[in-house]
Coordinates of C-alpha atoms in Angstrom, one line a residue:
X783 CA -17.1 -104.4 -64.4
X784 CA -20.5 -104.7 -66.7
X785 CA -24.0 -105.2 -65.0
X786 CA -27.6 -104.4 -65.7
X787 CA -28.0 -101.2 -63.4
X788 CA -31.6 -101.7 -63.3
X789 CA -32.7 -104.9 -61.3
X790 CA -30.3 -103.1 -58.5
X791 CA -32.6 -102.2 -55.7
X792 CA -31.8 -98.2 -56.4
X793 CA -31.1 -97.0 -58.7
X794 CA -29.5 -93.1 -60.5
X795 CA -33.0 -91.7 -60.3
X796 CA -33.8 -92.7 -56.5
X797 CA -30.8 -90.8 -55.2
X798 CA -31.4 -87.7 -58.2
X799 CA -34.7 -87.0 -56.2
X800 CA -33.0 -87.6 -53.0
X801 CA -30.6 -85.2 -54.1
X802 CA -33.6 -82.5 -54.5
X803 CA -35.2 -83.8 -51.3
X804 CA -32.3 -83.1 -48.9
X805 CA -30.6 -80.1 -50.9
X806 CA -32.9 -77.5 -48.3
X807 CA -31.7 -79.9 -45.4
X808 CA -28.0 -80.9 -45.8
X809 CA -24.8 -78.8 -45.9
X810 CA -23.3 -79.8 -49.8
X811 CA -19.9 -80.7 -47.7
X812 CA -17.1 -79.3 -50.0
X813 CA -14.2 -81.2 -50.7
X814 CA -10.4 -80.4 -50.0
X815 CA -7.7 -80.2 -52.3
X816 CA -4.2 -82.7 -49.9
X817 CA -1.2 -81.8 -51.5
X818 CA 0.6 -83.6 -49.1
X819 CA -1.7 -86.4 -50.0
X820 CA -0.9 -85.6 -54.2
X821 CA 2.4 -85.7 -52.9
X822 CA 2.6 -88.7 -51.2
X823 CA 0.6 -90.8 -53.7
X824 CA 2.6 -89.1 -57.2
X825 CA -1.3 -88.3 -58.3
X826 CA -4.0 -85.5 -56.9
X827 CA -6.0 -86.7 -53.8
X828 CA -9.7 -84.7 -52.7
X829 CA -10.9 -85.4 -49.6
X830 CA -14.8 -85.2 -49.4
X831 CA -14.6 -83.8 -46.0
X832 CA -18.5 -84.9 -44.6
X833 CA -17.0 -84.4 -41.5
X834 CA -17.5 -81.3 -41.7
X835 CA -21.0 -82.2 -42.5
X836 CA -24.3 -81.4 -40.4
X837 CA -24.5 -83.8 -36.9
X838 CA -20.5 -84.3 -38.4
X839 CA -21.2 -87.7 -40.5
X840 CA -22.4 -88.6 -43.2
X841 CA -25.5 -90.6 -41.7
X842 CA -27.7 -88.0 -41.8
X843 CA -28.8 -88.2 -45.1
X844 CA -29.9 -91.1 -45.0
X845 CA -32.2 -90.8 -42.0
X846 CA -33.5 -87.5 -43.5
X847 CA -34.9 -89.5 -46.2
X848 CA -36.1 -92.6 -45.3
X849 CA -38.0 -90.7 -42.9
X850 CA -38.8 -88.0 -45.1
X851 CA -41.1 -90.3 -46.9
X852 CA -43.0 -92.1 -43.9
X853 CA -46.8 -91.5 -43.6
X854 CA -48.0 -89.3 -41.5
X855 CA -49.9 -91.8 -39.6
X856 CA -46.3 -93.5 -39.1
X857 CA -44.8 -90.1 -38.5
X858 CA -47.1 -90.2 -35.1
X859 CA -46.1 -93.2 -33.9
X860 CA -42.5 -92.3 -33.8
X861 CA -39.4 -93.6 -34.9
X862 CA -36.7 -95.6 -32.7
X863 CA -33.2 -96.4 -33.9
X864 CA -29.9 -97.9 -32.2
X865 CA -26.2 -96.8 -32.7
X866 CA -22.9 -96.7 -30.7
X867 CA -23.0 -92.5 -32.6
X868 CA -23.0 -91.5 -35.5
X869 CA -27.0 -92.9 -37.1
X870 CA -27.8 -91.6 -33.1
X871 CA -27.4 -87.8 -34.4
X872 CA -28.1 -88.0 -37.7
X873 CA -31.8 -89.8 -36.4
X874 CA -31.8 -87.1 -34.1
X875 CA -31.3 -84.2 -36.4
X876 CA -33.7 -85.7 -38.8
X877 CA -36.1 -86.6 -36.2
X878 CA -36.3 -82.6 -35.3
X879 CA -36.1 -81.3 -38.4
X880 CA -39.7 -83.6 -39.9
X881 CA -41.3 -83.3 -35.9
X882 CA -41.3 -86.9 -35.5
X883 CA -40.3 -88.2 -31.7
X884 CA -36.6 -90.3 -31.9
X885 CA -35.9 -92.9 -29.1
X886 CA -32.6 -94.2 -29.3
X887 CA -31.3 -97.3 -28.2
X888 CA -26.9 -95.9 -27.4
X889 CA -24.8 -99.3 -25.9
X890 CA -23.3 -98.8 -22.7
X891 CA -20.4 -97.7 -23.9
X892 CA -21.2 -95.4 -26.0
X893 CA -19.3 -91.9 -25.9
X894 CA -20.7 -89.1 -23.5
X895 CA -20.3 -86.8 -26.5
X896 CA -22.6 -89.0 -28.6
X897 CA -25.3 -89.4 -25.5
X898 CA -24.4 -86.2 -25.0
X899 CA -25.2 -83.9 -28.6
X900 CA -28.0 -86.8 -29.4
X901 CA -30.2 -86.0 -26.8
X902 CA -29.4 -82.2 -27.3
X903 CA -31.1 -82.3 -30.9
X904 CA -33.8 -84.1 -28.6
X905 CA -34.1 -88.0 -29.0
X906 CA -34.9 -89.9 -26.2
X907 CA -31.7 -92.0 -25.0
X908 CA -32.1 -95.4 -23.9
X909 CA -28.9 -97.2 -23.2
X910 CA -29.2 -100.5 -23.1
X911 CA -26.3 -103.8 -23.8
X912 CA -23.1 -104.1 -24.1
X913 CA -22.8 -103.7 -28.1
X914 CA -24.3 -102.3 -31.0
X915 CA -26.1 -105.5 -32.3
X916 CA -27.8 -106.0 -28.5
X917 CA -28.6 -102.0 -28.8
X918 CA -30.3 -102.8 -32.3
X919 CA -32.0 -105.6 -31.1
X920 CA -33.9 -104.5 -28.2
X921 CA -35.2 -101.5 -31.3
X922 CA -36.5 -103.8 -33.2
X923 CA -38.0 -105.6 -30.3
X924 CA -39.5 -102.0 -29.1
X925 CA -40.8 -101.3 -32.6
X926 CA -42.4 -104.6 -33.0
X927 CA -44.5 -103.7 -29.6
X928 CA -45.3 -100.7 -30.0
X929 CA -45.5 -99.9 -34.0
X930 CA -42.5 -96.7 -33.6
X931 CA -40.9 -97.1 -37.5
X932 CA -37.1 -98.3 -37.4
X933 CA -34.5 -97.0 -39.2
X934 CA -31.5 -98.4 -39.4
X935 CA -28.4 -97.9 -40.3
X936 CA -27.8 -98.9 -43.5
X937 CA -29.6 -102.0 -45.2
X938 CA -32.5 -100.1 -46.1
X939 CA -32.8 -98.6 -49.8
X940 CA -34.0 -95.0 -48.5
X941 CA -30.9 -95.2 -46.9
X942 CA -28.4 -96.3 -49.5
X943 CA -30.4 -93.2 -51.8
X944 CA -29.4 -91.2 -48.6
X945 CA -25.9 -91.9 -48.5
X946 CA -25.6 -92.1 -52.8
X947 CA -25.9 -88.4 -52.6
X948 CA -22.2 -88.2 -51.8
X949 CA -21.3 -90.1 -54.9
X950 CA -23.8 -87.4 -57.4
X951 CA -21.9 -84.4 -55.2
X952 CA -18.2 -85.8 -55.4
X953 CA -18.7 -86.2 -59.4
X954 CA -19.7 -82.4 -59.4
X955 CA -17.2 -80.7 -57.1
X956 CA -14.1 -83.2 -59.4
X957 CA -15.5 -84.6 -62.6
X958 CA -11.8 -85.4 -63.5
X959 CA -11.8 -88.5 -60.6
X960 CA -10.7 -91.1 -61.2
X961 CA -10.8 -93.1 -57.7
X962 CA -13.1 -92.6 -55.5
X963 CA -12.7 -94.3 -51.5
X964 CA -14.6 -94.5 -48.6
X965 CA -14.9 -96.3 -45.8
X966 CA -17.1 -99.2 -44.8
X967 CA -18.7 -100.9 -42.2
X968 CA -22.7 -102.7 -43.0
X969 CA -22.2 -100.9 -46.3
X970 CA -24.8 -98.4 -46.9
X971 CA -22.4 -96.0 -47.8
X972 CA -20.4 -97.3 -50.8
X973 CA -23.5 -99.3 -51.6
X974 CA -25.3 -95.6 -52.1
X975 CA -22.2 -93.8 -54.2
X976 CA -21.1 -96.9 -55.7
X977 CA -25.2 -96.6 -57.8
X978 CA -24.5 -92.8 -58.5
X979 CA -21.2 -93.4 -59.9
X980 CA -21.9 -95.9 -62.1
X981 CA -24.9 -94.4 -63.4
X982 CA -24.1 -91.7 -64.4
X983 CA -20.8 -94.0 -66.1
X984 CA -23.8 -95.3 -67.8
X985 CA -24.4 -91.2 -68.9
X986 CA -21.0 -90.4 -69.5
X987 CA -19.1 -93.3 -70.7
X988 CA -16.4 -92.4 -68.3
X989 CA -14.9 -95.7 -65.8
X990 CA -14.2 -94.5 -62.1
X991 CA -12.4 -97.1 -59.5
X992 CA -14.5 -97.4 -56.4
X993 CA -12.6 -99.1 -54.0
X994 CA -13.8 -99.3 -50.1
X995 CA -12.1 -99.6 -47.7
X996 CA -12.6 -101.5 -43.9
X997 CA -10.7 -102.0 -40.5
X998 CA -8.7 -105.3 -40.5
X999 CA -10.3 -106.5 -37.4
X1000 CA -14.1 -105.7 -37.9
X1001 CA -13.3 -106.6 -41.8
X1002 CA -16.8 -108.9 -42.9
X1003 CA -17.1 -108.2 -46.1
X1004 CA -14.5 -109.7 -47.4
X1005 CA -14.8 -113.3 -46.6
X1006 CA -18.6 -111.7 -47.4
X1007 CA -17.6 -111.2 -51.5
X1008 CA -15.1 -114.6 -51.4
X1009 CA -18.1 -116.5 -50.3
X1010 CA -20.0 -114.7 -52.5
X1011 CA -22.9 -115.1 -49.6
X1012 CA -22.9 -112.9 -46.0
X1013 CA -20.3 -114.1 -43.6
X1014 CA -20.6 -112.6 -39.6
X1015 CA -17.6 -112.0 -38.1
X1016 CA -17.2 -113.7 -34.8
X1017 CA -15.2 -110.5 -33.4
X1018 CA -15.2 -106.7 -33.9
X1019 CA -12.3 -105.0 -32.2
X1020 CA -11.6 -101.4 -33.7
X1021 CA -10.6 -97.5 -33.0
X1022 CA -12.9 -97.4 -36.1
X1023 CA -16.7 -97.4 -34.2
X1024 CA -17.6 -95.6 -36.5
X1025 CA -17.1 -99.4 -39.3
X1026 CA -17.3 -102.4 -36.4
X1027 CA -20.1 -103.6 -38.5
X1028 CA -19.9 -107.4 -38.1
X1029 CA -22.3 -108.8 -40.2
X1030 CA -22.9 -106.6 -43.9
X1031 CA -26.2 -105.7 -44.0
X1032 CA -27.9 -108.1 -47.3
X1033 CA -28.8 -104.3 -49.6
X1034 CA -25.8 -102.9 -49.4
X1035 CA -23.8 -106.3 -50.1
X1036 CA -26.0 -107.6 -53.2
X1037 CA -25.5 -103.5 -54.5
X1038 CA -21.4 -103.6 -53.7
X1039 CA -20.4 -107.1 -54.3
X1040 CA -21.9 -106.3 -58.6
X1041 CA -20.0 -102.2 -58.5
X1042 CA -17.6 -101.8 -56.5
X1043 CA -14.2 -103.1 -57.7
X1044 CA -12.1 -103.7 -54.2
X1045 CA -12.9 -103.6 -50.7
X1046 CA -8.9 -103.2 -48.7
X1047 CA -8.4 -103.6 -45.2
X1048 CA -6.1 -101.4 -43.1
X1049 CA -3.9 -102.4 -39.3
X1050 CA -5.4 -99.8 -36.7
X1051 CA -2.3 -98.1 -36.5
X1052 CA -2.9 -97.3 -40.0
X1053 CA -6.0 -95.9 -39.4
X1054 CA -4.3 -93.9 -36.0
X1055 CA -1.3 -92.7 -38.9
X1056 CA -4.0 -91.1 -41.1
X1057 CA -5.6 -89.1 -38.2
X1058 CA -2.8 -87.7 -36.8
X1059 CA -1.9 -86.5 -40.7
X1060 CA -5.0 -85.5 -41.5
X1061 CA -5.0 -83.9 -38.1
X1062 CA -1.7 -82.0 -38.8
X1063 CA -1.1 -81.7 -42.2
X1064 CA -5.2 -81.1 -43.5
X1065 CA -6.3 -79.4 -39.7
X1066 CA -9.0 -81.7 -39.9
X1067 CA -10.5 -83.3 -37.4
X1068 CA -11.6 -86.6 -38.1
X1069 CA -13.2 -89.8 -36.4
X1070 CA -11.1 -92.8 -36.5
X1071 CA -14.1 -95.3 -39.7
X1072 CA -13.5 -91.3 -41.0
X1073 CA -9.8 -91.7 -41.9
X1074 CA -9.9 -95.0 -43.1
X1075 CA -9.7 -94.1 -47.2
X1076 CA -6.3 -92.3 -45.9
X1077 CA -4.9 -94.9 -44.7
X1078 CA -5.5 -97.4 -47.4
X1079 CA -3.7 -94.4 -49.4
X1080 CA -0.5 -94.2 -47.1
X1081 CA -0.7 -97.8 -47.8
X1082 CA 2.0 -99.1 -50.6
X1083 CA -0.4 -102.2 -50.8
X1084 CA -3.1 -100.0 -52.5
X1085 CA -0.9 -98.3 -54.7
X1086 CA 1.3 -102.0 -56.0
X1087 CA -2.1 -103.7 -56.2
X1088 CA -3.8 -101.2 -58.6
X1089 CA -0.6 -98.7 -59.6
X1090 CA -1.6 -95.4 -60.9
X1091 CA -4.8 -94.2 -59.3
X1092 CA -5.0 -90.7 -60.7
X1093 CA -7.0 -87.7 -58.8
X1094 CA -7.7 -89.9 -55.7
X1095 CA -11.8 -88.6 -53.5
X1096 CA -11.3 -89.2 -50.4
X1097 CA -15.3 -89.5 -48.4
X1098 CA -14.3 -88.3 -45.0
X1099 CA -17.2 -90.2 -43.4
X1100 CA -17.4 -88.6 -40.4
X1101 CA -15.8 -86.6 -37.5
X1102 CA -17.7 -86.9 -33.9
X1103 CA -14.6 -89.0 -32.4
X1104 CA -15.1 -88.5 -27.9
X1105 CA -12.1 -86.4 -27.4
X1106 CA -10.9 -89.8 -24.9
X1107 CA -10.4 -91.3 -27.8
X1108 CA -8.6 -89.0 -30.1
X1109 CA -5.9 -89.1 -27.1
X1110 CA -5.7 -92.9 -27.0
X1111 CA -5.2 -92.9 -31.0
X1112 CA -3.3 -89.7 -30.6
X1113 CA -0.6 -92.1 -28.6
X1114 CA -1.0 -94.8 -31.1
X1115 CA -0.7 -92.9 -34.1
X1116 CA 2.2 -91.3 -32.7
X1117 CA 4.1 -94.7 -32.1
X1118 CA 3.4 -96.0 -35.3
X1119 CA 5.3 -93.4 -37.1
X1120 CA 7.7 -94.2 -35.1
X1121 CA 7.0 -90.3 -33.0
X1122 CA 6.9 -92.3 -29.4
X1123 CA 8.2 -94.9 -27.4
X1124 CA 6.8 -96.6 -24.1
X1125 CA 9.8 -99.2 -23.3
X1126 CA 9.6 -101.4 -20.0
X1127 CA 12.9 -103.0 -18.3
X1128 CA 13.8 -105.8 -15.5
X1129 CA 16.8 -103.1 -13.7
X1130 CA 19.1 -103.8 -10.4
X1131 CA 18.2 -101.9 -7.6
X1132 CA 20.9 -100.1 -7.7
X1133 CA 22.0 -96.0 -6.5
X1134 CA 22.6 -94.5 -10.4
X1135 CA 20.4 -96.9 -12.8
X1136 CA 17.8 -94.7 -13.4
X1137 CA 21.0 -91.7 -14.0
X1138 CA 22.7 -94.4 -16.3
X1139 CA 19.8 -94.8 -18.5
X1140 CA 18.6 -91.2 -18.5
X1141 CA 22.4 -90.0 -20.1
X1142 CA 21.9 -92.9 -22.7
X1143 CA 18.5 -91.3 -23.7
X1144 CA 19.5 -88.4 -23.6
X1145 CA 23.1 -89.0 -25.7
X1146 CA 20.6 -89.5 -28.6
X1147 CA 18.0 -87.0 -28.4
X1148 CA 15.4 -88.6 -27.2
X1149 CA 12.9 -86.6 -25.3
X1150 CA 11.7 -88.5 -21.8
X1151 CA 7.9 -87.2 -21.0
X1152 CA 7.2 -90.0 -18.6
X1153 CA 8.4 -92.8 -15.7
X1154 CA 7.3 -95.5 -13.7
X1155 CA 9.9 -96.8 -11.6
X1156 CA 8.4 -100.1 -9.3
X1157 CA 10.1 -102.1 -6.7
X1158 CA 6.5 -103.9 -5.6
X1159 CA 5.2 -107.1 -7.8
X1160 CA 4.2 -110.4 -8.8
X1161 CA 7.2 -110.9 -11.1
X1162 CA 9.6 -108.7 -8.9
X1163 CA 12.3 -110.7 -7.0
X1164 CA 13.7 -108.5 -4.3
X1165 CA 16.7 -106.0 -5.2
X1166 CA 15.0 -105.6 -8.4
X1167 CA 13.2 -102.9 -10.5
X1168 CA 10.7 -102.0 -13.5
X1169 CA 10.6 -98.9 -14.9
X1170 CA 8.9 -97.7 -17.6
X1171 CA 10.2 -95.2 -19.8
X1172 CA 8.0 -92.8 -22.1
X1173 CA 9.5 -90.9 -24.3
X1174 CA 9.4 -88.5 -28.1
X1175 CA 11.5 -90.1 -30.3
X1176 CA 12.0 -88.1 -33.5
X1177 CA 10.9 -91.3 -36.3
X1178 CA 11.6 -95.2 -36.7
X1179 CA 14.7 -94.8 -36.7
X1180 CA 15.5 -92.8 -34.6
X1181 CA 14.1 -95.2 -31.4
X1182 CA 15.6 -98.1 -32.8
X1183 CA 19.1 -96.2 -32.6
X1184 CA 17.7 -95.4 -28.7
X1185 CA 16.7 -99.7 -28.6
X1186 CA 20.2 -100.2 -29.5
X1187 CA 22.1 -98.0 -27.6
X1188 CA 20.4 -100.0 -24.1
X1189 CA 21.0 -103.3 -25.4
X1190 CA 24.8 -102.1 -25.7
X1191 CA 24.8 -100.9 -22.8
X1192 CA 23.8 -104.8 -21.3
X1193 CA 19.7 -103.7 -20.7
X1194 CA 17.1 -106.1 -21.7
X1195 CA 14.0 -103.3 -23.1
X1196 CA 11.0 -104.8 -23.8
X1197 CA 9.0 -101.9 -26.7
X1198 CA 5.7 -101.5 -25.3
X1199 CA 3.7 -98.6 -26.8

């Protein structure tokens, strides 16, 4: 990939200056080797643990750089931002460190732990709208009305500089890296890492592959890159709320289209599987948006495209996950891995039916964890029963064995999860 780095809106020296500014504020998060992922990929895989960063994500890096550069007059006016969680906490922490008053707009559906964490850092939290876009619009209105400085989550040079410091740390901690994979929402993180890495490439002459990852149901970058213009999505729906952005940032897009090798997409099931994998095999709590790079590594399609990725670093961008969401994601991830199965069936309401079904399931060593037995409902005829069964299973093949056995016995199970 060839481009004129001098014409970019952010440069390597900007990121190096940002690193000096951040040194007393942030954690230089560790890089963990993942034996399990390395065995799966066939080459060394390392995890850059921004989930262990102060405030629980990388966002504090960009927020602090942006706010530290404000004039005293601007600082006195305060700052305003909008976020569903990570940017909110990053701005709140940065504002507290700099003695700046912060007002954060969060959508009504924001997770309670994220709201509480933002307030605990001294920021004023205002719940507004049902989407981040609505909260963002209100934050901009407030900035125009009061003169408070609006701190954008990704579409700002200082934000990109701060996030790019992760790229410098990766090159220092894993100098032999061949591929860096990071999640993409608006694009500030990926753009910053790309500027840092490409800038260092110009000094060392060593080529490094950079891949962004988006959730399939919030993937605005692939169509935008194909059109060479910002293409907003009509609908965004993903468990990875940290990258649920329907329109790329103009500034990050201008960098990513020149410096990044590819933007890969992963499914909701891929994300859930990766989150559980990180929890079980690496003992790391990572939010869905932070697990998308690992989801990509576990996706055979990525290896089919690139072959040997070489020494790979996955950026785990955050670890702020609502416990209620975690329960749902774990259930989905176990289901995707064939370790949890929920089925629904219509039965004749007669004695012994449930015993027969239980006997079939137990004979295949599946463990029933829940049963819902309903005789009343608009779709039920007199004499019919609707039954939903939750069970622990041992993989996709085991699930198919259970389903086949029920079908052979004359039942018609429908898979719910």
